[in-house]
Each structure stands twice: as C-alpha cells, then as structure tokens.
mmCIF file of C-alpha atoms in Angstrom:
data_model
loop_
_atom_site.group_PDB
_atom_site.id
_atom_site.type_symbol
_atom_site.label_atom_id
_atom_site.label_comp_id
_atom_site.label_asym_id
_atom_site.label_seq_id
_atom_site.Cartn_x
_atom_site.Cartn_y
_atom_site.Cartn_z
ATOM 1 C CA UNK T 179 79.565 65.409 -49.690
ATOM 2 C CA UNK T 180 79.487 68.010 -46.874
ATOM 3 C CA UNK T 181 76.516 67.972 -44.582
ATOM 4 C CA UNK T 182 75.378 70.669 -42.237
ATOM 5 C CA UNK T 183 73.634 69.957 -39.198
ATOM 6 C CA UNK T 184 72.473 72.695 -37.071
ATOM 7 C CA UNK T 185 71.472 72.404 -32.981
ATOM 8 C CA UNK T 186 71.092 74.804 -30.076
ATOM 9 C CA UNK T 187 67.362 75.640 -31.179
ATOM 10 C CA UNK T 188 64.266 76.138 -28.654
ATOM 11 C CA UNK T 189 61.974 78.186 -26.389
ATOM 12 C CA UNK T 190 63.186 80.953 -25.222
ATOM 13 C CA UNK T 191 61.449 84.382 -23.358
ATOM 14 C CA UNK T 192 61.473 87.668 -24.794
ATOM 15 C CA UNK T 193 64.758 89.173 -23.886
ATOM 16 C CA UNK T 194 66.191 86.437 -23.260
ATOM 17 C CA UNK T 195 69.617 84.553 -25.177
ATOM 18 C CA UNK T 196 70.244 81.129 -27.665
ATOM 19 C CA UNK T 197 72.959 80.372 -29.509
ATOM 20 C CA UNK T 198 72.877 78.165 -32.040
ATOM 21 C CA UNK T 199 75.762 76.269 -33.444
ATOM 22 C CA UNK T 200 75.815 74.718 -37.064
ATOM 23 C CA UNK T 201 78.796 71.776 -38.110
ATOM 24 C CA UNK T 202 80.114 71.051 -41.126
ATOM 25 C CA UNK T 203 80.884 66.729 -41.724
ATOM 26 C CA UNK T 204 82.066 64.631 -44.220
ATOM 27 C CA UNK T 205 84.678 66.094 -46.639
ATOM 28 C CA UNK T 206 86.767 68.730 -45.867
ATOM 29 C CA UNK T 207 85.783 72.081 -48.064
ATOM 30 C CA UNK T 208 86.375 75.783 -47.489
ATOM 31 C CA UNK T 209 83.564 77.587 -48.267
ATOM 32 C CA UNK T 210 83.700 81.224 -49.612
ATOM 33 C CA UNK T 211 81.348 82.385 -46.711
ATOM 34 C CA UNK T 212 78.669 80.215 -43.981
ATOM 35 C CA UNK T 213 75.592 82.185 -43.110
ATOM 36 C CA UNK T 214 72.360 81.933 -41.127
ATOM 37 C CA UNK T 215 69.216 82.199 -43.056
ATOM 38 C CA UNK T 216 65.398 81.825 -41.075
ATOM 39 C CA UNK T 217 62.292 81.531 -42.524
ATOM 40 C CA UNK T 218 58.777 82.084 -40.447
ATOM 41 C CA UNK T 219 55.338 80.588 -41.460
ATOM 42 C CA UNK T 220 53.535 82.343 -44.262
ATOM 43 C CA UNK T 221 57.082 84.321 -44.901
ATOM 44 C CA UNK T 222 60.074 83.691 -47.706
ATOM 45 C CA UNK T 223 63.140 82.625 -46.302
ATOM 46 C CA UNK T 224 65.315 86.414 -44.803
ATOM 47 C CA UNK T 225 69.005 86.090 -44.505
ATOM 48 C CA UNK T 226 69.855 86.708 -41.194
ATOM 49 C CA UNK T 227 73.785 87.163 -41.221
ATOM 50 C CA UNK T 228 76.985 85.528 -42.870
ATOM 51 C CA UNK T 229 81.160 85.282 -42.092
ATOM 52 C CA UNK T 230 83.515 85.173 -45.103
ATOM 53 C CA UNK T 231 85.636 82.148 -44.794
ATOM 54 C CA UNK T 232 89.467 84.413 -45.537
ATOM 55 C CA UNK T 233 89.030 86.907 -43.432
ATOM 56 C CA UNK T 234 86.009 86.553 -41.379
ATOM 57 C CA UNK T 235 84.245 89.669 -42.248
ATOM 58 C CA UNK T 236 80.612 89.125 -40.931
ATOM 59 C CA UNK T 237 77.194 91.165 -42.237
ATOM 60 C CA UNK T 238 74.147 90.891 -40.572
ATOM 61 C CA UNK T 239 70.472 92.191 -41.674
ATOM 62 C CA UNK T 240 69.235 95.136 -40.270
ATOM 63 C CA UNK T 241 66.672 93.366 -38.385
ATOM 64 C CA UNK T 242 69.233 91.442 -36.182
ATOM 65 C CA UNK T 243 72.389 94.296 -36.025
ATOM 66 C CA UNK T 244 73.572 94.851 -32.275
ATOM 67 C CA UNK T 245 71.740 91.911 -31.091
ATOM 68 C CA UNK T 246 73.212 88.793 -32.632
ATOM 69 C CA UNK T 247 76.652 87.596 -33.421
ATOM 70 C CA UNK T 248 77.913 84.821 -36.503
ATOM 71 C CA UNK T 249 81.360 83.162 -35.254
ATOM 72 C CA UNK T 250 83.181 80.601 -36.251
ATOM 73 C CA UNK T 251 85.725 78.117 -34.698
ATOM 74 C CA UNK T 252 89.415 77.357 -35.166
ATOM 75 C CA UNK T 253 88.635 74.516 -36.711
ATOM 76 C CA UNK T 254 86.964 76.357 -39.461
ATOM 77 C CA UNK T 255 84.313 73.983 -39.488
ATOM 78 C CA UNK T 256 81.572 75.326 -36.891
ATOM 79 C CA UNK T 257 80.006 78.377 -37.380
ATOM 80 C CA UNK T 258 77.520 79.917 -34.317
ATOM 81 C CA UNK T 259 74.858 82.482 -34.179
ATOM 82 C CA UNK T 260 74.704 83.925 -30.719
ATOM 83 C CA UNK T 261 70.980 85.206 -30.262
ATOM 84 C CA UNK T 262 71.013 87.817 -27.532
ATOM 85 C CA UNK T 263 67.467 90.475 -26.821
ATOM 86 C CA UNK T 264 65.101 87.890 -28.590
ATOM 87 C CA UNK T 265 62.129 89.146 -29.846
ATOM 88 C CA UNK T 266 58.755 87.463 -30.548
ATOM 89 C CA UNK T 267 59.625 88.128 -33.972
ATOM 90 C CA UNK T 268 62.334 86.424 -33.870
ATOM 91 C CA UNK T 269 60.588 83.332 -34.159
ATOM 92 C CA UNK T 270 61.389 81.213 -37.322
ATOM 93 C CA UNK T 271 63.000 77.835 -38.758
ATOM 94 C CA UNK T 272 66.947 79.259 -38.327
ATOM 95 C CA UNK T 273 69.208 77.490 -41.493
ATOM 96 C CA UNK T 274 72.845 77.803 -41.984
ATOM 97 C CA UNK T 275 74.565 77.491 -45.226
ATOM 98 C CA UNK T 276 77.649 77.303 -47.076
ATOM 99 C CA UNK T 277 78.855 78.946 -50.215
ATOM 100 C CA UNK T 278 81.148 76.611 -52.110
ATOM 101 C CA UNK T 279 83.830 78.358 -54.404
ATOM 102 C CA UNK T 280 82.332 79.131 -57.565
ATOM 103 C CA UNK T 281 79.244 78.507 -56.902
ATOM 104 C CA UNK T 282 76.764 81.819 -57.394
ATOM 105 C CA UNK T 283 74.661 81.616 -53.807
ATOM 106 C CA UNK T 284 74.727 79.603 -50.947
ATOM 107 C CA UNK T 285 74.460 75.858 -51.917
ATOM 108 C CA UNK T 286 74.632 73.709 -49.202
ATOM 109 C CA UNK T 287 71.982 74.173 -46.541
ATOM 110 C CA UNK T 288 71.263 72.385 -43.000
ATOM 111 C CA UNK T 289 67.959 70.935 -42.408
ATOM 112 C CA UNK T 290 66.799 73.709 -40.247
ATOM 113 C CA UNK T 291 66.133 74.543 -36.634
ATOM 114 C CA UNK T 292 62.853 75.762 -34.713
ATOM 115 C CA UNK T 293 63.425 79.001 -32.550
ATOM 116 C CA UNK T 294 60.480 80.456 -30.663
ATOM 117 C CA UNK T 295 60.032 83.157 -28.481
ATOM 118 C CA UNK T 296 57.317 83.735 -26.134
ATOM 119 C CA UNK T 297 56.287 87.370 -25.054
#
C-alpha cells in the first residue's frame, strides 16, 4: 500500500507564498505522473497541476500558470507545489495524487490540506 500524506498548508496574505510538500510511504511504486488537485466549498474538485514521473514534464491549469510550480525530489518520492502571488481564490482543500501504471486516472489520493488566503 502507498500512502500520501500532504503538509505545508495554512494562512497565508494575499500575495504572499506556501509551498506545500506531499510524501509518498510504504511500498516503493513509480507512478505514471503525481499531481495537485484542490477543491473549495460548494465547488467540484479542479486539478491544479501534475509532473510525469519519466521525464518530469509538468502542466498546470490556467488558473495557476506563472504563479505556482509542481517539483519533485531525487528521491522520486516527494512531490511540492510552490504557491507564489496567492489569491483569495486560491483558497481550497489542496490534494495530491498518484497515477499508478495502468490505471485510467489518478488513484491514490492524500487526505487533503486546508489553504486560505486572506485579502
């Protein structure tokens, strides 16, 4: 079983930076991508961005282009979000998840994280 476990969540001013940092335990996989997915109250869950595993090509939503980053480690088994110009709107439960090989979507999710920004 692979769990994810995300931290690095808070309050944070508009303008202002987080970065939040998801890791992968138990056993050892290599997923096909990880991403970061957020979901606000009263809203479906938006991917935010994702990083192929061979390669590390990253794709972010248009709402978050230019102002956050997805990373990874050389350990392959972190995988950050670096939050920079925050926005009120901005605010949400922040997930990551991995996409096993051969599975269709992203299967393995984190528990979640709260980010809020105050104006």
């Amino acid at each position: 079983q692979v769990q994810l476990v995300e931290t690095g969540g808070g309050l944070v001013q508009a303008g202002g930076s987080l970065r939040l940092s998801c890791a992968a335990s138990g056993r050892i996989f290599s997923p096909v991508a990880m991403a970061w997915f957020r979901q606000s109250p009263g809203k479906e869950r938006e991917f935010v961005a994702h990083q192929r595993w061979s390669g590390g090509s990253t794709f972010y939503a248009d709402s978050v282009k230019g102002r956050f980053i997805i990373s990874r480690d050389r350990t392959l088994r972190n995988v950050y979000l670096q939050m920079n110009s925050l926005k009120p709107d901005d605010t949400a439960v922040y997930f990551c998840a991995a996409q096993r090989p051969g599975a269709d979507s992203y299967d393995i999710w984190g528990q979640g994280i709260q980010v809020t920004v105050s104006s």
